Coordinates of C-alpha atoms in Angstrom, one line a residue:
X12 CA 1.2 -18.3 -4.4
X13 CA -1.4 -18.1 -2.2
X14 CA -3.1 -21.4 -0.6
X15 CA -6.7 -21.1 -0.4
X16 CA -7.6 -24.7 0.7
X17 CA -6.3 -23.9 4.3
X18 CA -4.0 -27.4 4.1
X19 CA -1.0 -26.4 3.3
X20 CA 1.4 -25.1 6.6
X21 CA 2.9 -22.2 4.7
X22 CA -0.2 -19.6 3.5
X23 CA 2.1 -18.3 0.9
X24 CA 4.1 -19.5 -1.3
X25 CA 7.3 -17.7 -3.2
X26 CA 9.5 -18.5 -5.9
X27 CA 13.0 -19.8 -5.1
X28 CA 15.3 -16.8 -4.3
X29 CA 12.0 -14.1 -4.9
X30 CA 12.8 -10.9 -2.5
X31 CA 9.6 -9.5 -1.9
X32 CA 11.3 -6.5 -0.6
X33 CA 12.5 -5.8 -3.8
X34 CA 9.2 -6.0 -5.6
X35 CA 6.7 -2.7 -6.6
X36 CA 3.5 -3.3 -8.9
X37 CA 3.1 -0.6 -10.7
X38 CA 6.0 1.3 -10.0
X39 CA 5.4 4.0 -12.9
X40 CA 2.6 5.5 -11.1
X41 CA 5.3 6.2 -8.2
X42 CA 6.8 8.8 -10.3
X43 CA 4.1 10.2 -12.5
X44 CA 3.3 13.9 -11.6
X45 CA 0.1 14.2 -9.9
X46 CA -2.2 16.0 -7.1
X47 CA -4.0 12.5 -6.9
X48 CA -2.5 10.4 -3.7
X49 CA -0.8 7.3 -4.8
X50 CA -2.7 4.6 -2.9
X51 CA 0.0 1.9 -1.8
X52 CA -1.7 -1.3 -1.1
X53 CA -0.6 -4.7 0.0
X54 CA -1.4 -6.7 -3.3
X55 CA -1.5 -6.3 -6.8
X56 CA -5.1 -7.5 -6.8
X57 CA -5.8 -4.8 -4.7
X58 CA -4.6 -2.2 -7.3
X59 CA -6.6 -3.4 -10.2
X60 CA -9.7 -1.2 -9.5
X61 CA -7.8 1.8 -8.6
X62 CA -5.3 2.1 -11.3
X63 CA -3.5 4.3 -12.3
X64 CA -3.5 5.6 -8.7
X65 CA -2.5 2.5 -7.2
X66 CA 0.8 1.0 -6.4
X67 CA 1.2 -2.4 -4.1
X68 CA 3.8 -3.9 -2.4
X69 CA 3.8 -7.6 -0.7
X70 CA 3.8 -7.7 2.9
X71 CA 5.1 -5.2 5.0
X72 CA 6.9 -3.0 3.0
X73 CA 10.7 -3.1 3.3
X74 CA 13.3 -0.4 3.9
X75 CA 14.2 -0.4 0.0
X76 CA 10.6 0.1 -0.4
X77 CA 10.1 3.0 1.7
X78 CA 13.6 4.3 0.4
X79 CA 11.6 4.4 -3.0
X80 CA 8.6 6.3 -1.7
X81 CA 10.8 8.9 -0.3
X82 CA 11.9 9.7 -3.8
X83 CA 8.0 9.9 -5.0
X84 CA 7.0 13.0 -6.0
X85 CA 3.6 12.8 -5.3
X86 CA 1.4 12.4 -1.6
X87 CA 0.9 8.7 -0.7
X88 CA -1.4 7.0 1.5
X89 CA -1.0 3.5 2.9
X90 CA -3.8 1.6 2.6
X91 CA -3.6 -1.9 4.1
X92 CA -6.2 -4.7 4.9
X93 CA -8.1 -4.1 7.8
X94 CA -5.7 -6.6 9.8
X95 CA -2.6 -5.1 8.9
X96 CA -3.8 -1.2 9.5
X97 CA -1.1 -0.6 11.9
X98 CA 1.8 -1.2 9.6
X99 CA 0.7 1.1 7.2
X100 CA 0.3 3.7 9.5
X101 CA 3.8 2.9 11.4
X102 CA 5.5 3.7 7.5
X103 CA 3.4 6.7 7.0
X104 CA 4.8 8.0 10.5
X105 CA 8.2 7.0 9.8
X106 CA 8.0 8.7 6.2
X107 CA 6.6 12.0 7.4
X108 CA 9.7 11.7 10.1
X109 CA 12.3 11.5 7.4
X110 CA 10.9 14.1 5.9
X111 CA 8.2 13.3 3.5
X112 CA 5.1 15.3 5.1
X113 CA 2.6 14.4 2.3
X114 CA 2.2 10.7 3.2
X115 CA -0.9 9.1 5.3
X116 CA -2.4 6.0 6.4
X117 CA -6.4 4.4 5.9
X118 CA -7.6 2.4 8.2
X119 CA -10.0 0.0 6.7
X120 CA -12.7 -2.1 8.7
X121 CA -12.0 -5.7 9.8
X122 CA -11.5 -8.2 7.1
X123 CA -11.8 -5.1 4.5
X124 CA -9.3 -5.1 1.7
X125 CA -8.9 -1.8 -0.7
X126 CA -10.3 -3.9 -3.9
X127 CA -14.0 -3.7 -1.8
X128 CA -14.3 -0.1 -1.8
X129 CA -14.4 2.6 -4.6
X130 CA -11.4 4.8 -6.4
X131 CA -13.6 7.8 -5.0
X132 CA -14.3 6.6 -1.6
X133 CA -10.5 5.6 -1.1
X134 CA -9.4 9.0 -2.3
X135 CA -12.0 10.8 -0.3
X136 CA -10.3 8.9 3.0
X137 CA -6.6 9.5 1.3
X138 CA -7.3 13.0 1.5
X139 CA -8.2 13.2 5.1
X140 CA -5.2 11.2 6.1
X141 CA -2.9 13.3 4.4
X142 CA -4.6 16.6 6.6
X143 CA -4.5 14.5 9.5
X144 CA -1.4 15.5 11.6
X145 CA -1.9 12.6 13.8
X146 CA -2.2 9.9 11.4

C-alpha cells in the first residue's frame, strides 16, 4: 500500500514477509513470443493501459527479476517513472553486458508515469531505445 495522506512516516507499506524482489506483475508477458517490445514498468497500475505488452516490478528490479528478464525471449524496455529513469537505464546496460542485446530504456519527463502516455507513444520510444547503442 501507499500512503497518500502525507502523514505517515513510511510512504510505502507492505505486508509482513512480502518480498518485493520476487514479485512480477503479468509474468505471462515475459514468455509470450512477440516481436513487440515488453514494457517493464515500476508499478502494476502502469501496466493497465499497455496490456498485454507490459509487466511490472515493484521498486528497483532485483537480481532475481533481472535473471527472469534474461530468460525472456522478447525484446524488453525499462520504462521507469520520471524520477527513476536512471535505474532503468542501469538495468538495461547490465542486461546488455550480460549478453541480452535487445534491451533498452526510456527516460520519461519529470513527474511522468508510463500510464500517462499511449501505448503507441511508448512503443515508438521503445523501438528507438533498442536501436540506441548507448541507451
